[in-house]
């Protein structure tokens, strides 16, 4: 059952990413939150998918105007992935891209 839950979490993260990319953060948030819940029960505590989901949740929260909640998630997730995999890993690069999206908007305002 754990593997099925993990696959469901992966699909929910993918759905949340598509919705976030489509500028539908209010629809994306429940999907990523459900994925985070699934990962909490199905994966070891230090698994990288926790950080991937947190990074995406941070972006979604930021896009919902909840910058104070979103930015720390983005920063911490990127730092954790960087520390584990280094700068060139695709998960680290994805987390950095999310963080840079937010940073560019922060500096533009």
GROMACS .gro file of N, CA and C in nm:
model
  327
    1UNK      N    1   0.082  -0.120   0.000
    1UNK     CA    2   0.000   0.000   0.000
    1UNK      C    3   0.087   0.126   0.000
    2UNK      N    4   0.202   0.123   0.068
    2UNK     CA    5   0.288   0.240   0.073
    2UNK      C    6   0.333   0.285  -0.065
    3UNK      N    7   0.366   0.190  -0.151
    3UNK     CA    8   0.408   0.225  -0.287
    3UNK      C    9   0.295   0.293  -0.363
    4UNK      N   10   0.173   0.243  -0.347
    4UNK     CA   11   0.059   0.307  -0.413
    4UNK      C   12   0.041   0.449  -0.362
    5UNK      N   13   0.056   0.467  -0.233
    5UNK     CA   14   0.044   0.601  -0.178
    5UNK      C   15   0.152   0.693  -0.233
    6UNK      N   16   0.273   0.641  -0.244
    6UNK     CA   17   0.382   0.722  -0.298
    6UNK      C   18   0.353   0.762  -0.442
    7UNK      N   19   0.304   0.669  -0.522
    7UNK     CA   20   0.270   0.701  -0.661
    7UNK      C   21   0.158   0.803  -0.668
    8UNK      N   22   0.061   0.792  -0.579
    8UNK     CA   23  -0.046   0.891  -0.576
    8UNK      C   24   0.011   1.028  -0.539
    9UNK      N   25   0.102   1.030  -0.443
    9UNK     CA   26   0.167   1.156  -0.407
    9UNK      C   27   0.241   1.217  -0.524
   10UNK      N   28   0.313   1.133  -0.599
   10UNK     CA   29   0.385   1.182  -0.717
   10UNK      C   30   0.289   1.243  -0.819
   11UNK      N   31   0.178   1.175  -0.842
   11UNK     CA   32   0.079   1.227  -0.938
   11UNK      C   33   0.016   1.357  -0.890
   12UNK      N   34  -0.007   1.367  -0.760
   12UNK     CA   35  -0.062   1.492  -0.706
   12UNK      C   36   0.037   1.607  -0.718
   13UNK      N   37   0.165   1.579  -0.698
   13UNK     CA   38   0.267   1.683  -0.719
   13UNK      C   39   0.267   1.727  -0.865
   14UNK      N   40   0.261   1.631  -0.956
   14UNK     CA   41   0.257   1.665  -1.099
   14UNK      C   42   0.134   1.750  -1.131
   15UNK      N   43   0.019   1.712  -1.077
   15UNK     CA   44  -0.103   1.789  -1.100
   15UNK      C   45  -0.089   1.930  -1.044
   16UNK      N   46  -0.036   1.941  -0.923
   16UNK     CA   47  -0.017   2.073  -0.862
   16UNK      C   48   0.077   2.158  -0.945
   17UNK      N   49   0.181   2.098  -1.001
   17UNK     CA   50   0.275   2.173  -1.085
   17UNK      C   51   0.206   2.224  -1.210
   18UNK      N   52   0.125   2.140  -1.274
   18UNK     CA   53   0.052   2.182  -1.394
   18UNK      C   54  -0.043   2.297  -1.360
   19UNK      N   55  -0.115   2.285  -1.251
   19UNK     CA   56  -0.208   2.391  -1.211
   19UNK      C   57  -0.134   2.519  -1.176
   20UNK      N   58  -0.022   2.507  -1.108
   20UNK     CA   59   0.058   2.625  -1.075
   20UNK      C   60   0.111   2.692  -1.201
   21UNK      N   61   0.159   2.611  -1.295
   21UNK     CA   62   0.209   2.665  -1.422
   21UNK      C   63   0.099   2.734  -1.501
   22UNK      N   64  -0.024   2.687  -1.482
   22UNK     CA   65  -0.140   2.743  -1.552
   22UNK      C   66  -0.199   2.861  -1.474
   23UNK      N   67  -0.125   2.909  -1.373
   23UNK     CA   68  -0.166   3.022  -1.290
   23UNK      C   69  -0.299   2.996  -1.220
   24UNK      N   70  -0.310   2.875  -1.165
   24UNK     CA   71  -0.429   2.836  -1.090
   24UNK      C   72  -0.386   2.786  -0.951
   25UNK      N   73  -0.318   2.874  -0.874
   25UNK     CA   74  -0.263   2.830  -0.746
   25UNK      C   75  -0.368   2.787  -0.645
   26UNK      N   76  -0.486   2.846  -0.650
   26UNK     CA   77  -0.591   2.809  -0.555
   26UNK      C   78  -0.635   2.664  -0.577
   27UNK      N   79  -0.624   2.614  -0.698
   27UNK     CA   80  -0.655   2.474  -0.727
   27UNK      C   81  -0.535   2.384  -0.700
   28UNK      N   82  -0.416   2.438  -0.713
   28UNK     CA   83  -0.294   2.359  -0.695
   28UNK      C   84  -0.266   2.328  -0.548
   29UNK      N   85  -0.302   2.420  -0.460
   29UNK     CA   86  -0.267   2.404  -0.318
   29UNK      C   87  -0.321   2.275  -0.256
   30UNK      N   88  -0.449   2.241  -0.272
   30UNK     CA   89  -0.496   2.116  -0.211
   30UNK      C   90  -0.423   1.992  -0.262
   31UNK      N   91  -0.385   1.992  -0.388
   31UNK     CA   92  -0.314   1.876  -0.444
   31UNK      C   93  -0.177   1.859  -0.381
   32UNK      N   94  -0.102   1.969  -0.369
   32UNK     CA   95   0.032   1.958  -0.311
   32UNK      C   96   0.023   1.927  -0.161
   33UNK      N   97  -0.078   1.981  -0.094
   33UNK     CA   98  -0.093   1.951   0.048
   33UNK      C   99  -0.127   1.803   0.071
   34UNK      N  100  -0.210   1.747  -0.017
   34UNK     CA  101  -0.241   1.604  -0.006
   34UNK      C  102  -0.116   1.520  -0.033
   35UNK      N  103  -0.037   1.561  -0.131
   35UNK     CA  104   0.088   1.489  -0.160
   35UNK      C  105   0.181   1.494  -0.039
   36UNK      N  106   0.192   1.608   0.025
   36UNK     CA  107   0.277   1.622   0.143
   36UNK      C  108   0.231   1.527   0.253
   37UNK      N  109   0.101   1.517   0.271
   37UNK     CA  110   0.045   1.426   0.371
   37UNK      C  111   0.077   1.280   0.337
   38UNK      N  112   0.062   1.244   0.213
   38UNK     CA  113   0.093   1.108   0.169
   38UNK      C  114   0.241   1.078   0.192
   39UNK      N  115   0.326   1.170   0.150
   39UNK     CA  116   0.470   1.150   0.167
   39UNK      C  117   0.507   1.136   0.315
   40UNK      N  118   0.439   1.211   0.401
   40UNK     CA  119   0.469   1.204   0.545
   40UNK      C  120   0.446   1.064   0.600
   41UNK      N  121   0.349   0.994   0.544
   41UNK     CA  122   0.317   0.860   0.593
   41UNK      C  123   0.389   0.749   0.516
   42UNK      N  124   0.426   0.775   0.391
   42UNK     CA  125   0.476   0.668   0.305
   42UNK      C  126   0.628   0.670   0.283
   43UNK      N  127   0.693   0.781   0.312
   43UNK     CA  128   0.836   0.793   0.282
   43UNK      C  129   0.917   0.816   0.409
   44UNK      N  130   1.045   0.778   0.406
   44UNK     CA  131   1.133   0.809   0.519
   44UNK      C  132   1.143   0.961   0.539
   45UNK      N  133   1.171   1.005   0.660
   45UNK     CA  134   1.170   1.148   0.691
   45UNK      C  135   1.263   1.235   0.605
   46UNK      N  136   1.374   1.181   0.560
   46UNK     CA  137   1.470   1.263   0.486
   46UNK      C  138   1.463   1.241   0.335
   47UNK      N  139   1.356   1.181   0.288
   47UNK     CA  140   1.342   1.156   0.144
   47UNK      C  141   1.331   1.288   0.069
   48UNK      N  142   1.391   1.294  -0.048
   48UNK     CA  143   1.395   1.418  -0.126
   48UNK      C  144   1.258   1.466  -0.171
   49UNK      N  145   1.161   1.377  -0.185
   49UNK     CA  146   1.029   1.421  -0.231
   49UNK      C  147   0.961   1.514  -0.132
   50UNK      N  148   0.996   1.504  -0.004
   50UNK     CA  149   0.943   1.599   0.094
   50UNK      C  150   0.984   1.742   0.055
   51UNK      N  151   1.108   1.757   0.014
   51UNK     CA  152   1.160   1.888  -0.023
   51UNK      C  153   1.104   1.937  -0.156
   52UNK      N  154   1.085   1.845  -0.249
   52UNK     CA  155   1.026   1.881  -0.378
   52UNK      C  156   0.885   1.936  -0.356
   53UNK      N  157   0.806   1.864  -0.277
   53UNK     CA  158   0.669   1.909  -0.250
   53UNK      C  159   0.667   2.040  -0.172
   54UNK      N  160   0.759   2.056  -0.078
   54UNK     CA  161   0.766   2.180  -0.001
   54UNK      C  162   0.802   2.298  -0.090
   55UNK      N  163   0.893   2.277  -0.183
   55UNK     CA  164   0.931   2.382  -0.277
   55UNK      C  165   0.811   2.426  -0.361
   56UNK      N  166   0.739   2.329  -0.412
   56UNK     CA  167   0.621   2.360  -0.492
   56UNK      C  168   0.515   2.429  -0.408
   57UNK      N  169   0.494   2.382  -0.286
   57UNK     CA  170   0.397   2.447  -0.198
   57UNK      C  171   0.439   2.592  -0.171
   58UNK      N  172   0.568   2.614  -0.152
   58UNK     CA  173   0.615   2.750  -0.130
   58UNK      C  174   0.583   2.842  -0.246
   59UNK      N  175   0.604   2.794  -0.367
   59UNK     CA  176   0.571   2.873  -0.486
   59UNK      C  177   0.422   2.902  -0.493
   60UNK      N  178   0.342   2.801  -0.467
   60UNK     CA  179   0.197   2.817  -0.472
   60UNK      C  180   0.151   2.918  -0.367
   61UNK      N  181   0.200   2.904  -0.245
   61UNK     CA  182   0.164   3.000  -0.141
   61UNK      C  183   0.206   3.141  -0.178
   62UNK      N  184   0.324   3.154  -0.232
   62UNK     CA  185   0.371   3.285  -0.275
   62UNK      C  186   0.277   3.344  -0.379
   63UNK      N  187   0.237   3.261  -0.474
   63UNK     CA  188   0.147   3.308  -0.580
   63UNK      C  189   0.007   3.340  -0.529
   64UNK      N  190  -0.027   3.286  -0.413
   64UNK     CA  191  -0.156   3.318  -0.350
   64UNK      C  192  -0.147   3.443  -0.263
   65UNK      N  193  -0.031   3.508  -0.261
   65UNK     CA  194  -0.014   3.627  -0.179
   65UNK      C  195   0.030   3.597  -0.037
   66UNK      N  196   0.067   3.474  -0.010
   66UNK     CA  197   0.110   3.434   0.124
   66UNK      C  198   0.262   3.421   0.125
   67UNK      N  199   0.328   3.533   0.092
   67UNK     CA  200   0.473   3.534   0.075
   67UNK      C  201   0.548   3.493   0.201
   68UNK      N  202   0.501   3.534   0.317
   68UNK     CA  203   0.573   3.504   0.441
   68UNK      C  204   0.573   3.355   0.472
   69UNK      N  205   0.475   3.283   0.422
   69UNK     CA  206   0.472   3.137   0.437
   69UNK      C  207   0.550   3.069   0.325
   70UNK      N  208   0.538   3.122   0.206
   70UNK     CA  209   0.595   3.057   0.089
   70UNK      C  210   0.745   3.068   0.076
   71UNK      N  211   0.799   3.186   0.101
   71UNK     CA  212   0.942   3.208   0.080
   71UNK      C  213   1.031   3.115   0.165
   72UNK      N  214   1.003   3.098   0.295
   72UNK     CA  215   1.088   3.006   0.372
   72UNK      C  216   1.082   2.862   0.321
   73UNK      N  217   0.966   2.819   0.274
   73UNK     CA  218   0.956   2.684   0.218
   73UNK      C  219   1.045   2.670   0.095
   74UNK      N  220   1.040   2.770   0.009
   74UNK     CA  221   1.122   2.769  -0.112
   74UNK      C  222   1.271   2.767  -0.077
   75UNK      N  223   1.311   2.853   0.013
   75UNK     CA  224   1.453   2.863   0.050
   75UNK      C  225   1.503   2.736   0.118
   76UNK      N  226   1.426   2.686   0.214
   76UNK     CA  227   1.469   2.567   0.287
   76UNK      C  228   1.472   2.443   0.199
   77UNK      N  229   1.374   2.430   0.110
   77UNK     CA  230   1.372   2.314   0.020
   77UNK      C  231   1.491   2.318  -0.075
   78UNK      N  232   1.519   2.436  -0.130
   78UNK     CA  233   1.634   2.446  -0.220
   78UNK      C  234   1.763   2.413  -0.146
   79UNK      N  235   1.779   2.467  -0.027
   79UNK     CA  236   1.901   2.442   0.051
   79UNK      C  237   1.916   2.293   0.080
   80UNK      N  238   1.809   2.227   0.118
   80UNK     CA  239   1.815   2.084   0.150
   80UNK      C  240   1.852   2.001   0.027
   81UNK      N  241   1.792   2.033  -0.087
   81UNK     CA  242   1.823   1.959  -0.210
   81UNK      C  243   1.966   1.988  -0.257
   82UNK      N  244   2.008   2.112  -0.244
   82UNK     CA  245   2.146   2.149  -0.280
   82UNK      C  246   2.245   2.073  -0.194
   83UNK      N  247   2.220   2.070  -0.063
   83UNK     CA  248   2.311   2.002   0.029
   83UNK      C  249   2.317   1.852   0.001
   84UNK      N  250   2.206   1.795  -0.040
   84UNK     CA  251   2.202   1.650  -0.064
   84UNK      C  252   2.257   1.611  -0.200
   85UNK      N  253   2.220   1.687  -0.303
   85UNK     CA  254   2.251   1.646  -0.440
   85UNK      C  255   2.349   1.736  -0.514
   86UNK      N  256   2.375   1.855  -0.461
   86UNK     CA  257   2.461   1.949  -0.531
   86UNK      C  258   2.382   2.035  -0.628
   87UNK      N  259   2.450   2.129  -0.694
   87UNK     CA  260   2.381   2.229  -0.776
   87UNK      C  261   2.331   2.178  -0.910
   88UNK      N  262   2.384   2.068  -0.961
   88UNK     CA  263   2.352   2.026  -1.097
   88UNK      C  264   2.242   1.921  -1.106
   89UNK      N  265   2.193   1.874  -0.995
   89UNK     CA  266   2.088   1.773  -0.998
   89UNK      C  267   1.956   1.838  -1.041
   90UNK      N  268   1.877   1.765  -1.116
   90UNK     CA  269   1.753   1.823  -1.170
   90UNK      C  270   1.655   1.866  -1.061
   91UNK      N  271   1.651   1.796  -0.948
   91UNK     CA  272   1.561   1.839  -0.840
   91UNK      C  273   1.609   1.970  -0.779
   92UNK      N  274   1.740   1.984  -0.763
   92UNK     CA  275   1.797   2.110  -0.713
   92UNK      C  276   1.770   2.223  -0.811
   93UNK      N  277   1.789   2.195  -0.939
   93UNK     CA  278   1.765   2.298  -1.041
   93UNK      C  279   1.619   2.340  -1.046
   94UNK      N  280   1.526   2.244  -1.032
   94UNK     CA  281   1.384   2.279  -1.029
   94UNK      C  282   1.352   2.367  -0.909
   95UNK      N  283   1.406   2.332  -0.793
   95UNK     CA  284   1.383   2.412  -0.673
   95UNK      C  285   1.442   2.552  -0.689
   96UNK      N  286   1.559   2.561  -0.750
   96UNK     CA  287   1.621   2.691  -0.774
   96UNK      C  288   1.536   2.774  -0.871
   97UNK      N  289   1.483   2.711  -0.974
   97UNK     CA  290   1.397   2.783  -1.069
   97UNK      C  291   1.275   2.841  -0.999
   98UNK      N  292   1.214   2.765  -0.909
   98UNK     CA  293   1.099   2.816  -0.835
   98UNK      C  294   1.141   2.935  -0.748
   99UNK      N  295   1.252   2.920  -0.680
   99UNK     CA  296   1.301   3.028  -0.594
   99UNK      C  297   1.334   3.152  -0.676
  100UNK      N  298   1.396   3.134  -0.790
  100UNK     CA  299   1.430   3.248  -0.875
  100UNK      C  300   1.306   3.318  -0.931
  101UNK      N  301   1.200   3.243  -0.959
  101UNK     CA  302   1.074   3.305  -1.003
  101UNK      C  303   1.025   3.404  -0.899
  102UNK      N  304   1.029   3.361  -0.774
  102UNK     CA  305   0.983   3.444  -0.664
  102UNK      C  306   1.078   3.561  -0.642
  103UNK      N  307   1.207   3.535  -0.643
  103UNK     CA  308   1.306   3.641  -0.621
  103UNK      C  309   1.296   3.750  -0.727
  104UNK      N  310   1.276   3.712  -0.852
  104UNK     CA  311   1.267   3.813  -0.958
  104UNK      C  312   1.144   3.900  -0.939
  105UNK      N  313   1.036   3.844  -0.891
  105UNK     CA  314   0.915   3.924  -0.865
  105UNK      C  315   0.933   4.013  -0.744
  106UNK      N  316   1.003   3.962  -0.642
  106UNK     CA  317   1.025   4.042  -0.522
  106UNK      C  318   1.106   4.167  -0.555
  107UNK      N  319   1.206   4.152  -0.640
  107UNK     CA  320   1.293   4.264  -0.673
  107UNK      C  321   1.229   4.357  -0.776
  108UNK      N  322   1.131   4.309  -0.847
  108UNK     CA  323   1.061   4.393  -0.945
  108UNK      C  324   0.960   4.485  -0.878
  109UNK      N  325   0.913   4.443  -0.760
  109UNK     CA  326   0.811   4.524  -0.689
  109UNK      C  327   0.869   4.643  -0.618
   0.00000   0.00000   0.00000
